Coordinates of C-alpha atoms in Angstrom, one line a residue:
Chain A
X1 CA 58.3 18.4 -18.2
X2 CA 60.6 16.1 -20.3
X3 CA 62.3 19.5 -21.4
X4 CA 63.2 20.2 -17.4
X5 CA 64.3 16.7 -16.9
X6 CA 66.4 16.9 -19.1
X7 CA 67.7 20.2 -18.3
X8 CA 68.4 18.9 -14.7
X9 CA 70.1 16.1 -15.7
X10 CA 72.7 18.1 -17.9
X11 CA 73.3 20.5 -15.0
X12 CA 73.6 17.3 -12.6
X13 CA 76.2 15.5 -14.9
X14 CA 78.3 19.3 -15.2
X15 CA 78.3 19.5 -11.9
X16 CA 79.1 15.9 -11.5
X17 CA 82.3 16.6 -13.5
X18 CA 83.2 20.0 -11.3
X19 CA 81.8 22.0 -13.8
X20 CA 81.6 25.9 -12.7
X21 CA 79.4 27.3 -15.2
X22 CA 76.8 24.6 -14.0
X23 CA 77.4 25.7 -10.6
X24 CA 77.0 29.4 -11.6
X25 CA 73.8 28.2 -13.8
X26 CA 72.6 27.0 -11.0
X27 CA 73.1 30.0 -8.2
X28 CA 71.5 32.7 -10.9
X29 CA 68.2 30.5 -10.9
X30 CA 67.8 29.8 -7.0
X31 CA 70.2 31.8 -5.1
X32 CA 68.2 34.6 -4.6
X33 CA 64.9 32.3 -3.8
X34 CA 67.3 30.5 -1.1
X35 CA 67.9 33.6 0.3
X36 CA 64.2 34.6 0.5
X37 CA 63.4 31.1 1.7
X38 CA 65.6 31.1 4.7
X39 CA 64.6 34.8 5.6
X40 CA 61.2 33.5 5.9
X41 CA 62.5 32.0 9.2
X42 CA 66.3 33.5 10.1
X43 CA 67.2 36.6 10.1
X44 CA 69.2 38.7 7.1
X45 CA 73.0 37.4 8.2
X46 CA 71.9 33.6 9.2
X47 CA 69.9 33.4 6.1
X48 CA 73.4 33.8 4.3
X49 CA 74.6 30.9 6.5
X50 CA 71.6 29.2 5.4
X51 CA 72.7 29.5 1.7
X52 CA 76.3 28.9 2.2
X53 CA 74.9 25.7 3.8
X54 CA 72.9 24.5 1.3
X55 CA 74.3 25.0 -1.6
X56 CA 77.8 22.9 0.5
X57 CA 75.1 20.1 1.1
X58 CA 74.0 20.7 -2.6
X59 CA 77.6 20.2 -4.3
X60 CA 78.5 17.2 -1.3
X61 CA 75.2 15.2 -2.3
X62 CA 75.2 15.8 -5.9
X63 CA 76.9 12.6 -6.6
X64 CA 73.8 11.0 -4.7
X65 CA 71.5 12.6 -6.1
X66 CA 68.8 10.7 -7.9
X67 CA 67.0 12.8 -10.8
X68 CA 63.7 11.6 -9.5
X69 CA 62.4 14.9 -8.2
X70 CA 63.3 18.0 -9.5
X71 CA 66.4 19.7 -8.9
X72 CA 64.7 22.7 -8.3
X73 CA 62.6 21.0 -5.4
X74 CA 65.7 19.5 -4.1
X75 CA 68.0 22.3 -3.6
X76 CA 65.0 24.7 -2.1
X77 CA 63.9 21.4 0.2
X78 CA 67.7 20.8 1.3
X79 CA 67.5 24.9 1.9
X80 CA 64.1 24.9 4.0
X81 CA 65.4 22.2 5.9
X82 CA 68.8 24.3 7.0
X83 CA 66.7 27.2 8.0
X84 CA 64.9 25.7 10.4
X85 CA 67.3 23.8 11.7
X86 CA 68.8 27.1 12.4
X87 CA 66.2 28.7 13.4
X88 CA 65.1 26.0 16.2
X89 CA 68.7 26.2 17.0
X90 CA 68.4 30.1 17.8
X91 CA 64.9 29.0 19.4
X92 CA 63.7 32.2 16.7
X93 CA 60.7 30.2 15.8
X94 CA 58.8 27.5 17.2
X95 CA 58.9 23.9 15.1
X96 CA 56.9 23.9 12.7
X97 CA 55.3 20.7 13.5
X98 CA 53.9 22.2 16.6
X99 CA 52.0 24.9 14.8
X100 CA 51.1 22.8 12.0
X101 CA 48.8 20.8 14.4
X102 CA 47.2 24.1 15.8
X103 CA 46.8 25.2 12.3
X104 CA 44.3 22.2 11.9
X105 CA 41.7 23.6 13.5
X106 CA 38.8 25.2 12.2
X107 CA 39.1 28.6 11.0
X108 CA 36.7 30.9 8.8
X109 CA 37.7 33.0 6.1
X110 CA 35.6 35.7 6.5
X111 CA 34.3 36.8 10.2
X112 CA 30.9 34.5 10.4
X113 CA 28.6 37.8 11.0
X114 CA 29.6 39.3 7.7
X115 CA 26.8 36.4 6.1
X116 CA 22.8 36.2 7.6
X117 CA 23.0 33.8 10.3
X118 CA 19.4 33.4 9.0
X119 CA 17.1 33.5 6.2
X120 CA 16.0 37.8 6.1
X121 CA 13.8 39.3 3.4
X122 CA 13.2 36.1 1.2
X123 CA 17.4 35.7 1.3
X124 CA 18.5 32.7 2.5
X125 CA 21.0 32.5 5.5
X126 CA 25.0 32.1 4.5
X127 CA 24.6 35.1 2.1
X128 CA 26.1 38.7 2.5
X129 CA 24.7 40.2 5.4
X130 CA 27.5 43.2 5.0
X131 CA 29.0 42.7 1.3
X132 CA 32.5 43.0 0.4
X133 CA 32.8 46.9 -0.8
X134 CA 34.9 47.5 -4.2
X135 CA 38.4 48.5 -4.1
X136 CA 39.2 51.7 -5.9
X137 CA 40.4 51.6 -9.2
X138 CA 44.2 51.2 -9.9
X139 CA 46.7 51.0 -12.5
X140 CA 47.1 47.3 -13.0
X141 CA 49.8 46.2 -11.0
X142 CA 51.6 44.4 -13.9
X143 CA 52.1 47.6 -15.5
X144 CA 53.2 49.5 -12.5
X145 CA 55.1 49.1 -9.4
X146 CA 53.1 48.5 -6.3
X147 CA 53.0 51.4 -4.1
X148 CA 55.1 51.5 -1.1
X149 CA 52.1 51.8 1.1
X150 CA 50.4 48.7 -0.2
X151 CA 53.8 46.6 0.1
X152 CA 53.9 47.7 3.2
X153 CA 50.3 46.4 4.5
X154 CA 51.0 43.0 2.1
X155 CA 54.3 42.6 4.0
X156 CA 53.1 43.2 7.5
X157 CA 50.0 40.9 7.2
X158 CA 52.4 38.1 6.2
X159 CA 54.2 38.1 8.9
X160 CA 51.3 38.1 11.1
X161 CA 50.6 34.7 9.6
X162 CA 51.0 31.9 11.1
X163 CA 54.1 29.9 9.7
X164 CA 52.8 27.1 7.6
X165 CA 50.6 29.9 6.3
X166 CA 53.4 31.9 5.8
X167 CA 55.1 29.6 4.2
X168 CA 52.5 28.3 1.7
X169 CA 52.2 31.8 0.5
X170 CA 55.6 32.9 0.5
X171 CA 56.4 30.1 -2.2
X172 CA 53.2 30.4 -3.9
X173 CA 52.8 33.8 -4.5
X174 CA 55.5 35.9 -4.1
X175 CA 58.3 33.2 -5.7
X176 CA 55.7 31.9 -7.9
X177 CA 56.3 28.3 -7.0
X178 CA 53.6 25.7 -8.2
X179 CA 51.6 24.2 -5.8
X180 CA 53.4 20.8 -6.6
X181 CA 56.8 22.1 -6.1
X182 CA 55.8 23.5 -2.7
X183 CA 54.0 19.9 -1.5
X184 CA 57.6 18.8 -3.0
X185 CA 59.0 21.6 -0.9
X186 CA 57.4 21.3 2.6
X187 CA 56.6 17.8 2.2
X188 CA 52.9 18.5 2.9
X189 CA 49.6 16.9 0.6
X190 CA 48.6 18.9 -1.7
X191 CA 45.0 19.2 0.0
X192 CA 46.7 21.0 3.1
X193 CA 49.0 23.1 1.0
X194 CA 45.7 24.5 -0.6
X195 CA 43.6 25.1 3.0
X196 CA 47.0 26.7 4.1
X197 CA 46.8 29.1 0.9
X198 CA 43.3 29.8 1.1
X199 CA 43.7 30.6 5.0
X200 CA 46.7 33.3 4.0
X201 CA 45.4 35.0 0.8
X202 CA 41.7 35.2 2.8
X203 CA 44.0 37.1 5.3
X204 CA 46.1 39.1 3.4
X205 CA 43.1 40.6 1.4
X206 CA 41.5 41.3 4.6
X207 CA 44.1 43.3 5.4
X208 CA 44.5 45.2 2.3
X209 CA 40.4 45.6 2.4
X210 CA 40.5 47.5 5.7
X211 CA 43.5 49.8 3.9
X212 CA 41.8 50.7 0.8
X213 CA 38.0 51.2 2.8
X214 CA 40.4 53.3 5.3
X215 CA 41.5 55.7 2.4
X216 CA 38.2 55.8 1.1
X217 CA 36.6 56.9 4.2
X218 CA 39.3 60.0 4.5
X219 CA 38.9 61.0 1.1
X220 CA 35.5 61.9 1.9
Chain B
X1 CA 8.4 41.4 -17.6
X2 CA 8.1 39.6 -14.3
X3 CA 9.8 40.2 -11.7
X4 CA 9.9 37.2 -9.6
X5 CA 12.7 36.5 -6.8
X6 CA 14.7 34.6 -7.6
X7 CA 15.1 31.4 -6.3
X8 CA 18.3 31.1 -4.0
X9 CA 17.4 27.3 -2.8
X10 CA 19.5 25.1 -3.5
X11 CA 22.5 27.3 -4.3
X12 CA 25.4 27.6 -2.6
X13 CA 25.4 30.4 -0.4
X14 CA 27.9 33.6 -0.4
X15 CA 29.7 31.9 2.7
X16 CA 30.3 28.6 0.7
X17 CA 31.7 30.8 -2.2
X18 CA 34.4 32.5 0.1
X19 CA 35.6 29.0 1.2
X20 CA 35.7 27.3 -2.1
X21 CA 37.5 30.4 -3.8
X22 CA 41.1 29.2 -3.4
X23 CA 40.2 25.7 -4.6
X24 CA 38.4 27.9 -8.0
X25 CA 41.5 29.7 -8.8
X26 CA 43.2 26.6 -8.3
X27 CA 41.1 24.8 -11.2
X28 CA 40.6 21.8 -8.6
X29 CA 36.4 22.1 -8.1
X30 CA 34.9 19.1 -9.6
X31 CA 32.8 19.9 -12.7
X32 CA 29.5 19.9 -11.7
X33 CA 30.5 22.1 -8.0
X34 CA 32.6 24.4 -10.4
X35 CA 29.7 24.9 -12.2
X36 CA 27.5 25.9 -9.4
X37 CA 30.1 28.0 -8.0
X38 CA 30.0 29.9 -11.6
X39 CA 26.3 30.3 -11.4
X40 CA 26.4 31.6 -7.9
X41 CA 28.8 34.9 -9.3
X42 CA 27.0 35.4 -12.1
X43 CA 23.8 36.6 -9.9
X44 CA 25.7 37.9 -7.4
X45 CA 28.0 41.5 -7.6
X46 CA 29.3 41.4 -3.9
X47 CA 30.7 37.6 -4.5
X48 CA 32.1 38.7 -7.5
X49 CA 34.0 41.4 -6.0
X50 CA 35.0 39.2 -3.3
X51 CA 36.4 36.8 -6.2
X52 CA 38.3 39.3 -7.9
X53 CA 39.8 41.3 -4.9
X54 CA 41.3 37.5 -4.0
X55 CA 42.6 37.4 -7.3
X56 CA 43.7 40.7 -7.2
X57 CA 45.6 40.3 -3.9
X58 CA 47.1 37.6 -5.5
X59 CA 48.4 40.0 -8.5
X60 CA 49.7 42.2 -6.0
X61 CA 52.0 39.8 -4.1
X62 CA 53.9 38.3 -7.4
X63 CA 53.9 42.0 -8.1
X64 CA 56.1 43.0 -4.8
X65 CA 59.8 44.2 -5.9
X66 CA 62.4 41.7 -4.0
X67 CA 65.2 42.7 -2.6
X68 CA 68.4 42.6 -4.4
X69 CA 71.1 40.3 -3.3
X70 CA 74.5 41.2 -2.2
X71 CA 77.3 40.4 -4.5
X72 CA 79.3 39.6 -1.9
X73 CA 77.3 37.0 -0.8
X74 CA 77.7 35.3 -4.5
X75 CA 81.6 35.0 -4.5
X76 CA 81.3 33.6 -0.7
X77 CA 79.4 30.4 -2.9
X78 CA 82.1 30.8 -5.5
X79 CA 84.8 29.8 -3.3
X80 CA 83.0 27.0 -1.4
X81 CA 82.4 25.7 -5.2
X82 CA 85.8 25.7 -5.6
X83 CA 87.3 24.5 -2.3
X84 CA 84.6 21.4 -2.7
X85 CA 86.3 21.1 -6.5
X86 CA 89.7 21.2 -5.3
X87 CA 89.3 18.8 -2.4
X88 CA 87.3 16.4 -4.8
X89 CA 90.3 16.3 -7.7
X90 CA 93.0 15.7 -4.7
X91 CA 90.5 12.8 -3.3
X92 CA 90.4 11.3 -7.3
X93 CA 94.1 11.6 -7.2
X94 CA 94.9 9.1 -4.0

């Protein structure tokens, strides 16, 4: 923690003093999660506008900045905060504050008649009625590229999400963010960035569930 | 050996585990509800598959291949970094 502080504030100071190498320090780190960021809400050629904008309000507000939070959280905050911006501008998407107050409302995981409504055969109700089925074995996917298949399905059933959901994920999972950096990030409490989570990654392996039972079905 | 049901009262049921799942893997379940969560997988397969295809899917997505960025788009930010450096040294020299 003290390490990244630290680290921050040399980059800070550098590019304080018009340093490029900072500057260039800084774009291989977060460039490319910029990019991804603003695609999550703009399209491929906006989301290039989105950078160019940030990283201008980046270099223009450096001199202001104040080392409190991280860099890191700053830059992809400034950067979420173009995107939609642009987005609402090019009515692509609708605020987010609108959806985040549907996305209150109560929502199961898992479709309520896959548990025993009640108690059947000594088992009490709120267990398996129909139980999840395995998934067939595969290379572990740190060793091997995902299939283009199962990208496929992953990709599609995040954009079906809704987009705090989307969101949440996005950061989480695919860049790896912490879960503090994307409260930092979306300015939401860490309580709702975990319901959000669990909402999305409940969804997304639903949706790769139904792929893998699907090829099992035709291989027999 | 007997082979007495065993009792499920009192546990927390297979729904309960699917909603407290994200909050598991997120180390955030207070001891002593962690603790029943741990007991509930260990006597039951199906939750434990559930549990691990979560964490699976979760693999899978940090796994997805991103797309490479143009380089274009790099020397674009390049030259805003320098027009912001030029017009900050004229401003230091009024």
């Amino acid at each position: 923690m003290q390490a990244q502080i630290d680290d921050d504030l040399s980059l800070i100071i550098a590019l304080r003093q018009g340093d490029e190498t900072a500057y260039r320090v800084l774009l291989t780190r977060y460039q490319s999660l910029v990019l991804r960021l603003a695609r999550m809400y703009v399209g491929h050629e906006a989301a290039e506008e989105v950078a160019q904008e940030t990283w201008l309000a980046v270099l223009h507000h450096i001199d202001n900045f104040e080392p409190r939070a991280p860099l890191k959280s700053w830059i992809l905050r400034i950067a979420v905060n173009k995107a939609r911006t642009l987005a609402r501008r090019e009515d692509r998407t609708i605020a987010f504050s609108s959806l985040l107050a549907n996305d209150t409302s109560s929502e199961s995981a898992v479709p309520p008649d896959r548990f025993l409504a009640r108690a059947t055969n000594g088992i009490p109700a709120g267990w398996w009625a129909i139980p999840p089925q395995p998934w067939p074995e595969m290379q572990s996917p740190e060793d091997a590229v995902l299939g283009a298949e199962v990208q496929t399905i992953i990709n599609q059933a995040i954009l079906l999400l809704r987009h705090p959901q989307r969101e949440v994920i996005m950061l989480r999972d695919i860049q790896g963010l912490t879960a503090q950096e994307v409260c930092a990030i979306l300015d939401i409490t860490e309580t709702h960035q975990r319901v959000l989570l669990h909402r999305a990654r409940t969804k997304v392996r639903t949706a790769l569930d139904r792929y893998f039972q699907e090829g099992q079905n035709n291989d027999q | 050996m007997t082979n007495e049901p065993l009792d499920l009262t009192g546990m927390l049921t297979c729904q309960e585990v699917v909603e407290l799942v994200t909050t598991y893997h997120e180390h955030l379940l207070p001891p002593e509800e962690h603790q029943r969560f741990e007991a509930h997988l260990a006597i039951c397969p199906p939750c434990r598959t559930y549990v691990a295809q979560i964490a699976q899917t979760v693999r899978m997505m940090g796994a997805l291949t991103a797309e490479q960025e143009s380089a274009e788009g790099t020397l674009v930010l390049l030259d805003l970094f320098r027009d912001w450096k030029r017009g900050r040294t004229l401003s230091d020299t009024d």
